[in-house]
mmCIF file of C-alpha atoms and ligand atoms in Angstrom:
data_model
loop_
_atom_site.group_PDB
_atom_site.id
_atom_site.type_symbol
_atom_site.label_atom_id
_atom_site.label_comp_id
_atom_site.label_asym_id
_atom_site.label_seq_id
_atom_site.Cartn_x
_atom_site.Cartn_y
_atom_site.Cartn_z
ATOM 1 C CA MET H 36 0.000 0.000 0.000
ATOM 2 C CA GLY H 37 1.396 3.459 -0.919
ATOM 3 C CA GLU H 38 1.682 6.306 1.616
ATOM 4 C CA ALA H 39 -1.224 8.280 0.150
ATOM 5 C CA GLU H 40 -3.434 5.226 0.118
ATOM 6 C CA LYS H 41 -2.481 4.453 3.721
ATOM 7 C CA LYS H 42 -3.504 7.935 4.810
ATOM 8 C CA GLU H 43 -6.820 7.738 3.022
ATOM 9 C CA ARG H 44 -7.737 4.256 4.137
ATOM 10 C CA LYS H 45 -10.643 4.360 6.559
ATOM 11 C CA PRO H 46 -10.492 1.845 9.399
ATOM 12 C CA VAL H 47 -12.521 -1.325 8.899
ATOM 13 C CA ILE H 48 -14.920 -2.232 11.713
ATOM 14 C CA LEU H 49 -16.589 -5.609 12.128
ATOM 15 C CA SER H 50 -19.069 -6.878 14.674
ATOM 16 C CA GLY H 51 -22.006 -9.233 15.127
ATOM 17 C CA ILE H 52 -24.952 -10.035 17.332
ATOM 18 C CA GLN H 53 -26.948 -13.210 17.863
ATOM 19 C CA PRO H 54 -30.625 -13.175 16.846
ATOM 20 C CA THR H 55 -31.746 -15.052 19.956
ATOM 21 C CA GLY H 56 -34.302 -12.418 20.913
ATOM 22 C CA ILE H 57 -35.060 -8.716 20.900
ATOM 23 C CA PHE H 58 -31.855 -6.914 21.852
ATOM 24 C CA THR H 59 -31.381 -5.762 25.426
ATOM 25 C CA LEU H 60 -30.324 -2.405 26.753
ATOM 26 C CA GLY H 61 -26.996 -4.161 27.477
ATOM 27 C CA ASN H 62 -26.535 -5.024 23.787
ATOM 28 C CA TYR H 63 -27.365 -1.463 22.887
ATOM 29 C CA ILE H 64 -25.150 0.333 25.414
ATOM 30 C CA GLY H 65 -22.306 -2.194 25.262
ATOM 31 C CA ALA H 66 -22.142 -2.576 21.491
ATOM 32 C CA ILE H 67 -24.749 -1.292 19.029
ATOM 33 C CA ARG H 68 -24.445 2.324 20.097
ATOM 34 C CA ASN H 69 -20.770 2.249 19.180
ATOM 35 C CA TRP H 70 -21.595 0.511 15.912
ATOM 36 C CA GLU H 71 -23.887 3.359 15.018
ATOM 37 C CA LYS H 72 -21.338 6.065 15.857
ATOM 38 C CA LEU H 73 -18.497 4.354 13.998
ATOM 39 C CA GLN H 74 -20.472 4.374 10.744
ATOM 40 C CA GLU H 75 -19.562 8.010 10.256
ATOM 41 C CA GLU H 76 -15.814 7.506 10.318
ATOM 42 C CA ALA H 77 -15.144 3.914 9.241
ATOM 43 C CA ASN H 78 -16.079 1.153 6.825
ATOM 44 C CA CYS H 79 -18.419 -0.846 9.003
ATOM 45 C CA ILE H 80 -19.538 -4.445 8.607
ATOM 46 C CA TYR H 81 -22.281 -5.763 10.886
ATOM 47 C CA MET H 82 -23.851 -9.192 10.890
ATOM 48 C CA ILE H 83 -26.701 -11.088 12.437
ATOM 49 C CA ALA H 84 -24.793 -14.086 13.802
ATOM 50 C CA ASP H 85 -27.442 -16.753 13.254
ATOM 51 C CA LEU H 86 -24.955 -19.628 12.887
ATOM 52 C CA HIS H 87 -23.852 -18.917 16.453
ATOM 53 C CA SER H 88 -27.384 -19.123 17.798
ATOM 54 C CA LEU H 89 -27.632 -22.853 16.913
ATOM 55 C CA THR H 90 -25.353 -23.685 19.841
ATOM 56 C CA VAL H 91 -28.550 -23.521 21.900
ATOM 57 C CA ARG H 92 -31.602 -25.429 20.596
ATOM 58 C CA GLN H 93 -33.904 -23.114 18.577
ATOM 59 C CA ASP H 94 -37.409 -23.544 17.222
ATOM 60 C CA PRO H 95 -37.020 -23.171 13.389
ATOM 61 C CA ALA H 96 -40.092 -20.990 12.752
ATOM 62 C CA ALA H 97 -39.302 -18.762 15.720
ATOM 63 C CA LEU H 98 -35.648 -18.473 14.692
ATOM 64 C CA ARG H 99 -36.579 -17.424 11.136
ATOM 65 C CA GLN H 100 -38.821 -14.709 12.552
ATOM 66 C CA LYS H 101 -36.200 -13.536 15.050
ATOM 67 C CA ILE H 102 -33.503 -13.249 12.382
ATOM 68 C CA LEU H 103 -35.700 -10.903 10.329
ATOM 69 C CA GLU H 104 -36.761 -8.949 13.396
ATOM 70 C CA CYS H 105 -33.175 -8.520 14.535
ATOM 71 C CA PHE H 106 -32.116 -7.352 11.077
ATOM 72 C CA ALA H 107 -34.901 -4.740 11.115
ATOM 73 C CA LEU H 108 -34.075 -3.841 14.699
ATOM 74 C CA LEU H 109 -30.458 -3.075 13.855
ATOM 75 C CA MET H 110 -31.746 -0.661 11.235
ATOM 76 C CA ALA H 111 -34.187 0.852 13.732
ATOM 77 C CA LEU H 112 -31.247 1.355 16.105
ATOM 78 C CA GLY H 113 -29.461 3.423 13.493
ATOM 79 C CA ILE H 114 -27.421 0.964 11.422
ATOM 80 C CA ASP H 115 -27.857 2.252 7.901
ATOM 81 C CA PRO H 116 -27.483 -0.213 5.005
ATOM 82 C CA GLU H 117 -26.416 2.716 2.788
ATOM 83 C CA LYS H 118 -23.464 3.427 5.071
ATOM 84 C CA SER H 119 -22.602 -0.002 6.442
ATOM 85 C CA LEU H 120 -22.393 -3.502 5.069
ATOM 86 C CA MET H 121 -25.157 -5.399 6.895
ATOM 87 C CA PHE H 122 -25.885 -9.058 6.372
ATOM 88 C CA ILE H 123 -27.079 -12.353 7.798
ATOM 89 C CA GLN H 124 -24.182 -14.701 8.587
ATOM 90 C CA SER H 125 -25.722 -17.983 7.310
ATOM 91 C CA GLN H 126 -26.267 -16.380 3.881
ATOM 92 C CA VAL H 127 -22.500 -16.003 3.444
ATOM 93 C CA HIS H 128 -20.953 -19.476 3.263
ATOM 94 C CA THR H 129 -17.308 -18.367 3.520
ATOM 95 C CA HIS H 130 -17.477 -17.901 7.314
ATOM 96 C CA ALA H 131 -18.161 -21.579 8.015
ATOM 97 C CA GLU H 132 -15.450 -22.591 5.531
ATOM 98 C CA LEU H 133 -12.776 -20.421 7.115
ATOM 99 C CA SER H 134 -13.924 -21.601 10.517
ATOM 100 C CA TRP H 135 -12.982 -25.191 9.607
ATOM 101 C CA VAL H 136 -9.496 -24.185 8.520
ATOM 102 C CA LEU H 137 -8.945 -22.065 11.630
ATOM 103 C CA SER H 138 -10.164 -24.873 13.900
ATOM 104 C CA CYS H 139 -7.096 -26.834 12.755
ATOM 105 C CA TYR H 140 -4.929 -24.011 14.113
ATOM 106 C CA THR H 141 -6.721 -23.713 17.450
ATOM 107 C CA GLN H 142 -5.823 -25.807 20.450
ATOM 108 C CA PHE H 143 -8.309 -27.809 22.514
ATOM 109 C CA GLY H 144 -6.728 -26.329 25.642
ATOM 110 C CA GLU H 145 -7.263 -22.708 24.658
ATOM 111 C CA LEU H 146 -10.942 -23.315 23.840
ATOM 112 C CA SER H 147 -11.398 -25.089 27.186
ATOM 113 C CA ARG H 148 -10.330 -21.914 28.971
ATOM 114 C CA MET H 149 -13.059 -19.727 27.471
ATOM 115 C CA THR H 150 -15.217 -18.449 30.337
ATOM 116 C CA GLN H 151 -18.330 -18.295 28.176
ATOM 117 C CA PHE H 152 -17.950 -21.984 27.286
ATOM 118 C CA LYS H 153 -17.601 -22.864 30.957
ATOM 119 C CA ASP H 154 -20.674 -20.778 31.895
ATOM 120 C CA LYS H 155 -22.871 -21.942 29.044
ATOM 121 C CA SER H 156 -21.976 -25.607 29.383
ATOM 122 C CA ALA H 157 -22.888 -25.400 33.061
ATOM 123 C CA ARG H 158 -26.208 -23.695 32.220
ATOM 124 C CA HIS H 159 -27.096 -26.099 29.390
ATOM 125 C CA ALA H 160 -25.654 -29.287 30.875
ATOM 126 C CA ASP H 161 -28.034 -31.413 28.754
ATOM 127 C CA ASN H 162 -26.672 -29.994 25.476
ATOM 128 C CA VAL H 163 -22.926 -29.393 25.675
ATOM 129 C CA ASN H 164 -22.492 -29.717 21.908
ATOM 130 C CA ALA H 165 -19.261 -29.368 19.941
ATOM 131 C CA GLY H 166 -20.537 -26.099 18.434
ATOM 132 C CA LEU H 167 -20.649 -24.530 21.884
ATOM 133 C CA PHE H 168 -17.009 -25.506 22.277
ATOM 134 C CA THR H 169 -15.783 -24.364 18.834
ATOM 135 C CA TYR H 170 -17.920 -21.188 18.812
ATOM 136 C CA PRO H 171 -14.898 -18.859 19.315
ATOM 137 C CA VAL H 172 -13.314 -20.305 16.154
ATOM 138 C CA LEU H 173 -16.381 -19.389 14.097
ATOM 139 C CA MET H 174 -16.287 -15.941 15.667
ATOM 140 C CA ALA H 175 -12.584 -15.670 14.780
ATOM 141 C CA ALA H 176 -13.477 -16.570 11.175
ATOM 142 C CA ASP H 177 -16.285 -13.954 11.152
ATOM 143 C CA ILE H 178 -13.764 -11.358 12.203
ATOM 144 C CA LEU H 179 -10.572 -12.293 10.364
ATOM 145 C CA ILE H 180 -12.247 -12.888 7.006
ATOM 146 C CA TYR H 181 -12.971 -9.114 6.709
ATOM 147 C CA GLN H 182 -9.486 -7.986 7.826
ATOM 148 C CA PRO H 183 -10.883 -5.429 10.308
ATOM 149 C CA ASP H 184 -8.930 -2.993 12.486
ATOM 150 C CA LEU H 185 -11.448 -2.844 15.316
ATOM 151 C CA VAL H 186 -14.141 -5.093 16.749
ATOM 152 C CA PRO H 187 -16.639 -3.125 18.875
ATOM 153 C CA VAL H 188 -18.069 -5.450 21.555
ATOM 154 C CA GLY H 189 -19.152 -5.444 25.190
ATOM 155 C CA GLY H 190 -16.799 -6.696 27.914
ATOM 156 C CA ASP H 191 -18.133 -10.271 27.809
ATOM 157 C CA GLN H 192 -16.825 -10.789 24.241
ATOM 158 C CA LYS H 193 -13.317 -9.474 24.875
ATOM 159 C CA GLN H 194 -11.867 -12.930 25.470
ATOM 160 C CA HIS H 195 -13.288 -14.105 22.135
ATOM 161 C CA VAL H 196 -11.678 -11.217 20.267
ATOM 162 C CA GLU H 197 -8.408 -12.041 22.000
ATOM 163 C CA ILE H 198 -8.493 -15.661 20.888
ATOM 164 C CA ALA H 199 -9.203 -14.459 17.330
ATOM 165 C CA ARG H 200 -6.017 -12.398 17.581
ATOM 166 C CA ASP H 201 -4.063 -15.388 18.907
ATOM 167 C CA ILE H 202 -5.284 -17.601 16.060
ATOM 168 C CA ALA H 203 -4.441 -14.909 13.483
ATOM 169 C CA LEU H 204 -0.946 -14.405 14.913
ATOM 170 C CA ARG H 205 -0.325 -18.146 14.878
ATOM 171 C CA PHE H 206 -1.534 -18.486 11.282
ATOM 172 C CA ASN H 207 0.500 -15.476 10.145
ATOM 173 C CA GLY H 208 3.519 -16.948 11.941
ATOM 174 C CA ILE H 209 3.314 -20.016 9.696
ATOM 175 C CA TYR H 210 2.122 -18.544 6.375
ATOM 176 C CA GLY H 211 3.163 -14.886 6.356
ATOM 177 C CA ASN H 212 0.958 -11.847 6.509
ATOM 178 C CA VAL H 213 -2.507 -13.290 5.811
ATOM 179 C CA PHE H 214 -4.692 -11.671 8.490
ATOM 180 C CA ARG H 215 -4.784 -8.161 9.922
ATOM 181 C CA ILE H 216 -4.617 -8.358 13.732
ATOM 182 C CA PRO H 217 -7.770 -6.671 15.089
ATOM 183 C CA GLU H 218 -8.218 -4.803 18.369
ATOM 184 C CA PRO H 219 -11.276 -5.090 20.604
ATOM 185 C CA TYR H 220 -13.112 -1.758 21.012
ATOM 186 C CA ILE H 221 -14.923 -1.683 24.329
ATOM 187 C CA PRO H 222 -16.856 1.279 25.759
ATOM 188 C CA GLN H 223 -15.387 2.912 28.856
ATOM 189 C CA VAL H 224 -18.827 3.246 30.397
ATOM 190 C CA GLY H 225 -21.351 0.465 29.840
ATOM 191 C CA ALA H 226 -19.128 -2.469 28.873
ATOM 192 C CA ARG H 227 -21.059 -4.647 31.316
ATOM 193 C CA VAL H 228 -24.635 -3.579 31.892
ATOM 194 C CA LYS H 229 -26.047 -5.615 34.778
ATOM 195 C CA SER H 230 -29.442 -7.210 35.422
ATOM 196 C CA LEU H 231 -31.837 -4.860 37.227
ATOM 197 C CA ALA H 232 -33.008 -7.783 39.362
ATOM 198 C CA ASP H 233 -29.527 -9.037 40.275
ATOM 199 C CA PRO H 234 -26.829 -6.423 39.640
ATOM 200 C CA THR H 235 -24.053 -8.981 40.121
ATOM 201 C CA LYS H 236 -25.119 -10.707 36.850
ATOM 202 C CA LYS H 237 -24.942 -9.315 33.312
ATOM 203 C CA MET H 238 -28.179 -8.179 31.679
ATOM 204 C CA SER H 239 -29.028 -10.933 29.234
ATOM 205 C CA LYS H 240 -31.752 -11.932 26.755
ATOM 206 C CA SER H 241 -31.834 -15.375 28.331
ATOM 207 C CA ASP H 242 -32.494 -14.214 31.909
ATOM 208 C CA GLU H 243 -35.497 -16.093 33.337
ATOM 209 C CA ASN H 244 -36.525 -13.044 35.348
ATOM 210 C CA PRO H 245 -38.009 -10.555 32.836
ATOM 211 C CA ASN H 246 -37.760 -7.713 35.372
ATOM 212 C CA GLY H 247 -33.977 -7.829 35.210
ATOM 213 C CA THR H 248 -33.765 -7.121 31.482
ATOM 214 C CA ILE H 249 -34.827 -4.085 29.494
ATOM 215 C CA LEU H 250 -35.576 -4.981 25.878
ATOM 216 C CA VAL H 251 -35.094 -2.129 23.435
ATOM 217 C CA LEU H 252 -38.696 -2.599 22.236
ATOM 218 C CA ASP H 253 -40.297 -2.653 25.695
ATOM 219 C CA PRO H 254 -43.128 -0.090 25.902
ATOM 220 C CA PRO H 255 -42.219 3.058 27.914
ATOM 221 C CA GLU H 256 -44.508 2.120 30.848
ATOM 222 C CA THR H 257 -42.824 -1.295 31.120
ATOM 223 C CA ILE H 258 -39.387 0.307 31.069
ATOM 224 C CA VAL H 259 -40.262 2.744 33.845
ATOM 225 C CA LYS H 260 -41.892 -0.032 35.893
ATOM 226 C CA LYS H 261 -38.828 -2.289 35.595
ATOM 227 C CA PHE H 262 -36.518 0.532 36.685
ATOM 228 C CA LYS H 263 -38.745 1.349 39.663
ATOM 229 C CA ARG H 264 -38.329 -2.272 40.795
ATOM 230 C CA ALA H 265 -34.547 -2.300 40.268
ATOM 231 C CA VAL H 266 -32.595 -3.845 43.131
ATOM 232 C CA THR H 267 -30.354 -1.291 44.897
ATOM 233 C CA ASP H 268 -28.969 -1.247 48.448
ATOM 234 C CA SER H 269 -30.004 -0.186 51.908
ATOM 235 C CA GLU H 270 -28.143 3.154 51.807
ATOM 236 C CA MET H 271 -29.592 6.406 50.440
ATOM 237 C CA GLU H 272 -26.734 7.888 48.452
ATOM 238 C CA VAL H 273 -26.658 8.147 44.637
ATOM 239 C CA VAL H 274 -22.917 7.790 44.211
ATOM 240 C CA TYR H 275 -20.672 5.463 42.199
ATOM 241 C CA ARG H 276 -18.770 3.364 44.721
ATOM 242 C CA GLU H 277 -17.525 -0.170 45.126
ATOM 243 C CA GLY H 278 -20.107 -2.439 46.726
ATOM 244 C CA LYS H 279 -23.060 -0.425 45.335
ATOM 245 C CA ASP H 280 -23.645 -2.703 42.324
ATOM 246 C CA GLY H 281 -27.269 -1.735 41.768
ATOM 247 C CA ILE H 282 -26.687 2.021 41.950
ATOM 248 C CA ASN H 283 -23.482 1.758 39.917
ATOM 249 C CA ASN H 284 -25.449 -0.016 37.208
ATOM 250 C CA LEU H 285 -28.238 2.584 37.200
ATOM 251 C CA MET H 286 -25.676 5.387 37.072
ATOM 252 C CA THR H 287 -23.931 3.685 34.151
ATOM 253 C CA ILE H 288 -27.201 3.384 32.246
ATOM 254 C CA TYR H 289 -28.241 6.946 33.053
ATOM 255 C CA SER H 290 -24.858 8.306 32.051
ATOM 256 C CA SER H 291 -24.976 6.335 28.778
ATOM 257 C CA VAL H 292 -28.328 7.728 27.691
ATOM 258 C CA THR H 293 -27.955 11.311 28.976
ATOM 259 C CA GLY H 294 -24.215 11.906 28.523
ATOM 260 C CA LEU H 295 -23.951 13.135 32.150
ATOM 261 C CA THR H 296 -20.851 12.187 34.146
ATOM 262 C CA PHE H 297 -21.098 10.233 37.420
ATOM 263 C CA ASP H 298 -20.203 13.400 39.365
ATOM 264 C CA GLN H 299 -22.971 15.390 37.707
ATOM 265 C CA ILE H 300 -25.476 12.618 38.422
ATOM 266 C CA ALA H 301 -24.388 12.385 42.083
ATOM 267 C CA HIS H 302 -24.728 16.156 42.352
ATOM 268 C CA ASP H 303 -28.193 16.256 40.716
ATOM 269 C CA PHE H 304 -29.557 13.542 43.023
ATOM 270 C CA ASP H 305 -27.847 14.671 46.204
ATOM 271 C CA GLY H 306 -30.345 14.443 49.060
ATOM 272 C CA LYS H 307 -33.014 12.835 46.878
ATOM 273 C CA GLY H 308 -34.152 9.249 47.467
ATOM 274 C CA TYR H 309 -33.525 6.217 45.282
ATOM 275 C CA GLY H 310 -37.182 6.342 44.161
ATOM 276 C CA ASP H 311 -36.670 9.641 42.341
ATOM 277 C CA PHE H 312 -33.449 8.429 40.788
ATOM 278 C CA LYS H 313 -34.923 5.149 39.534
ATOM 279 C CA THR H 314 -37.858 7.005 37.965
ATOM 280 C CA ALA H 315 -35.509 9.458 36.268
ATOM 281 C CA VAL H 316 -33.404 6.643 34.810
ATOM 282 C CA GLY H 317 -36.521 4.793 33.607
ATOM 283 C CA GLU H 318 -37.937 7.891 31.947
ATOM 284 C CA ALA H 319 -34.646 8.808 30.288
ATOM 285 C CA VAL H 320 -34.270 5.289 28.843
ATOM 286 C CA ALA H 321 -37.924 5.136 27.710
ATOM 287 C CA GLU H 322 -37.537 8.496 25.961
ATOM 288 C CA HIS H 323 -34.261 7.480 24.351
ATOM 289 C CA LEU H 324 -35.795 4.311 22.921
ATOM 290 C CA ARG H 325 -39.137 5.769 21.813
ATOM 291 C CA PRO H 326 -38.084 6.469 18.196
ATOM 292 C CA VAL H 327 -36.607 2.974 17.936
ATOM 293 C CA ARG H 328 -39.981 1.319 18.563
ATOM 294 C CA GLU H 329 -41.632 3.563 15.987
ATOM 295 C CA LYS H 330 -39.015 2.932 13.324
ATOM 296 C CA PHE H 331 -39.043 -0.818 13.988
ATOM 297 C CA ALA H 332 -42.837 -1.007 13.620
ATOM 298 C CA GLN H 333 -42.508 0.536 10.144
ATOM 299 C CA LEU H 334 -39.545 -1.528 8.987
ATOM 300 C CA ILE H 335 -40.877 -4.920 10.020
ATOM 301 C CA GLN H 336 -43.938 -4.367 7.813
ATOM 302 C CA ASP H 337 -41.781 -3.793 4.756
ATOM 303 C CA LYS H 338 -40.658 -7.329 3.956
ATOM 304 C CA ALA H 339 -39.639 -6.445 0.382
ATOM 305 C CA TYR H 340 -37.285 -3.704 1.564
ATOM 306 C CA LEU H 341 -35.758 -5.948 4.228
ATOM 307 C CA GLN H 342 -35.226 -8.664 1.637
ATOM 308 C CA LYS H 343 -33.541 -6.236 -0.721
ATOM 309 C CA CYS H 344 -31.220 -5.041 2.056
ATOM 310 C CA TYR H 345 -30.134 -8.477 3.252
ATOM 311 C CA THR H 346 -29.751 -9.821 -0.294
ATOM 312 C CA GLU H 347 -27.467 -6.962 -1.339
ATOM 313 C CA GLY H 348 -25.597 -7.256 1.960
ATOM 314 C CA ALA H 349 -25.001 -11.003 1.485
ATOM 315 C CA GLU H 350 -23.736 -10.498 -2.081
ATOM 316 C CA LYS H 351 -21.247 -7.833 -1.031
ATOM 317 C CA ALA H 352 -20.147 -9.783 2.037
ATOM 318 C CA LEU H 353 -19.550 -12.885 -0.072
ATOM 319 C CA ALA H 354 -17.414 -11.001 -2.589
ATOM 320 C CA TYR H 355 -15.442 -9.282 0.184
ATOM 321 C CA SER H 356 -14.870 -12.368 2.333
ATOM 322 C CA SER H 357 -14.022 -14.650 -0.614
ATOM 323 C CA ARG H 358 -10.805 -12.704 -1.156
ATOM 324 C CA THR H 359 -9.467 -13.717 2.257
ATOM 325 C CA LEU H 360 -10.753 -17.285 1.958
ATOM 326 C CA GLU H 361 -9.052 -17.749 -1.422
ATOM 327 C CA LYS H 362 -5.799 -16.450 0.006
ATOM 328 C CA VAL H 363 -6.039 -18.839 2.964
ATOM 329 C CA TYR H 364 -6.839 -21.853 0.744
ATOM 330 C CA LYS H 365 -3.866 -21.012 -1.418
ATOM 331 C CA LYS H 366 -1.535 -20.603 1.557
ATOM 332 C CA VAL H 367 -2.439 -23.939 3.135
ATOM 333 C CA GLY H 368 -1.908 -25.751 -0.186
ATOM 334 C CA PHE H 369 -5.366 -26.409 -1.657
ATOM 335 C CA VAL H 370 -5.710 -26.575 -5.449
ATOM 336 C CA PRO H 371 -7.835 -23.713 -6.855
ATOM 337 C CA LEU H 372 -10.360 -24.285 -9.628
ATOM 338 C CA PRO H 373 -9.321 -22.501 -12.827
ATOM 339 C CA LYS H 374 -10.862 -19.027 -13.143
ATOM 340 C CA LYS H 375 -13.771 -18.995 -15.635
HETATM 341 P P1 LIG D 13 -24.176 -11.305 21.756
HETATM 342 O O1 LIG D 13 -25.256 -11.528 20.759
HETATM 343 O O2 LIG D 13 -24.229 -12.102 23.029
HETATM 344 O O3 LIG D 13 -24.108 -9.789 22.161
HETATM 345 C C1 LIG D 13 -24.003 -8.754 21.184
HETATM 346 C C2 LIG D 13 -23.151 -7.619 21.721
HETATM 347 O O4 LIG D 13 -23.718 -7.082 22.917
HETATM 348 C C3 LIG D 13 -22.741 -7.061 23.963
HETATM 349 N N1 LIG D 13 -23.444 -7.282 25.238
HETATM 350 C C4 LIG D 13 -23.331 -6.489 26.306
HETATM 351 N N2 LIG D 13 -22.615 -5.368 26.521
HETATM 352 C C5 LIG D 13 -22.726 -4.775 27.727
HETATM 353 N N3 LIG D 13 -23.525 -5.256 28.721
HETATM 354 C C6 LIG D 13 -24.260 -6.380 28.557
HETATM 355 N N4 LIG D 13 -25.050 -6.826 29.542
HETATM 356 C C7 LIG D 13 -24.184 -7.049 27.307
HETATM 357 N N5 LIG D 13 -24.766 -8.165 26.794
HETATM 358 C C8 LIG D 13 -24.293 -8.291 25.539
HETATM 359 C C9 LIG D 13 -21.808 -8.202 23.622
HETATM 360 O O5 LIG D 13 -20.540 -8.034 24.229
HETATM 361 C C10 LIG D 13 -21.741 -8.115 22.120
HETATM 362 O O6 LIG D 13 -20.795 -7.156 21.705
HETATM 363 N N6 LIG D 13 -20.463 -13.985 19.797
HETATM 364 C C11 LIG D 13 -21.132 -12.710 19.750
HETATM 365 C C12 LIG D 13 -21.677 -12.384 18.364
HETATM 366 C C13 LIG D 13 -20.639 -12.463 17.290
HETATM 367 C C14 LIG D 13 -19.594 -11.527 17.061
HETATM 368 C C15 LIG D 13 -18.895 -12.029 15.921
HETATM 369 C C16 LIG D 13 -19.202 -10.338 17.684
HETATM 370 C C17 LIG D 13 -20.539 -13.432 16.344
HETATM 371 N N7 LIG D 13 -19.493 -13.179 15.514
HETATM 372 C C18 LIG D 13 -17.787 -11.340 15.418
HETATM 373 C C19 LIG D 13 -18.080 -9.668 17.168
HETATM 374 C C20 LIG D 13 -17.380 -10.165 16.046
HETATM 375 C C21 LIG D 13 -22.297 -12.715 20.717
HETATM 376 O O7 LIG D 13 -22.800 -13.758 21.055
HETATM 377 O O8 LIG D 13 -22.752 -11.493 21.067
#
């Protein structure tokens, strides 16, 4: 690459999200909000990671519906198919192909150390399938195949981005410069949004207690109600401090949607009770998400437009990712078909 080209080259951003349900406020604050912002300054690639969702048993009809809803929801949250490359992972076959190759350069031991594997295999003890174990390799393929600079994720995915880097470094060590080594991009505030019902646990789509999780399409009244019930502590001080998990979490959420610092929030709620604070957080979040619900309701009706967007996205993603896959196949020694 020449100097001028280097200067002009916009960074490449890649990330994904599983279509296992309507996204949570954690997904939004930890990841999607950054995805939206980065669109202005980078070449962004965002995918609905449906292959990943098969690691937990899914009902086929419900999964099909959720994939389309999640695609529309990303758009409602500000991901613009005119600015970013958006697609559905299973429609782009190169990811699964690269994943196989990379799995031969990944050690059993390093996959066994993944905390998410340990957690999920404990939670789904009746279905500890091989996909759950090799999941980080597929995620490494998702990432490395687009040669990105940055991977914007929440704190829980950091370890998976790190293993993708390790695999890429190992592969490059054997075959030369095949993969760009990506960096995780994690928000300073909001990397781990916690459950409102148990602020020691992360907010998650799969939480059995619906009061702990805010879904980005929850109606405003539901959002406010869930915040009013949020678990806090027996003190009375709105301040960010170790040991105040519930209040720390509410302050993180409030800061994320209003842009206020923790000091400003502590100052504004000095001498006021937790009740006032919880209501303020609930109202701020409900207001922030109001346009998302409206936009989603429109988009999900327009099946033809959605189809056009994901079809174009899949075509571009296939062309883009095939370049890396061809290079990898060549490096490892496979015989290419003659070009037509
Ligand atoms: P997933 O679908 O579990 O989550 C999507 C994104 O949301 C972030 N996140 C959170 N951030 C803060 N607080 C929370 N409570 C919270 N819950 C979730 C996640 O960190 C993530 O960034 N394996 C990935 C999807 C994936 C992917 C990829 C990501 C597949 N291929 C390639 C990046 C690059 C996953 O299951 O994310």
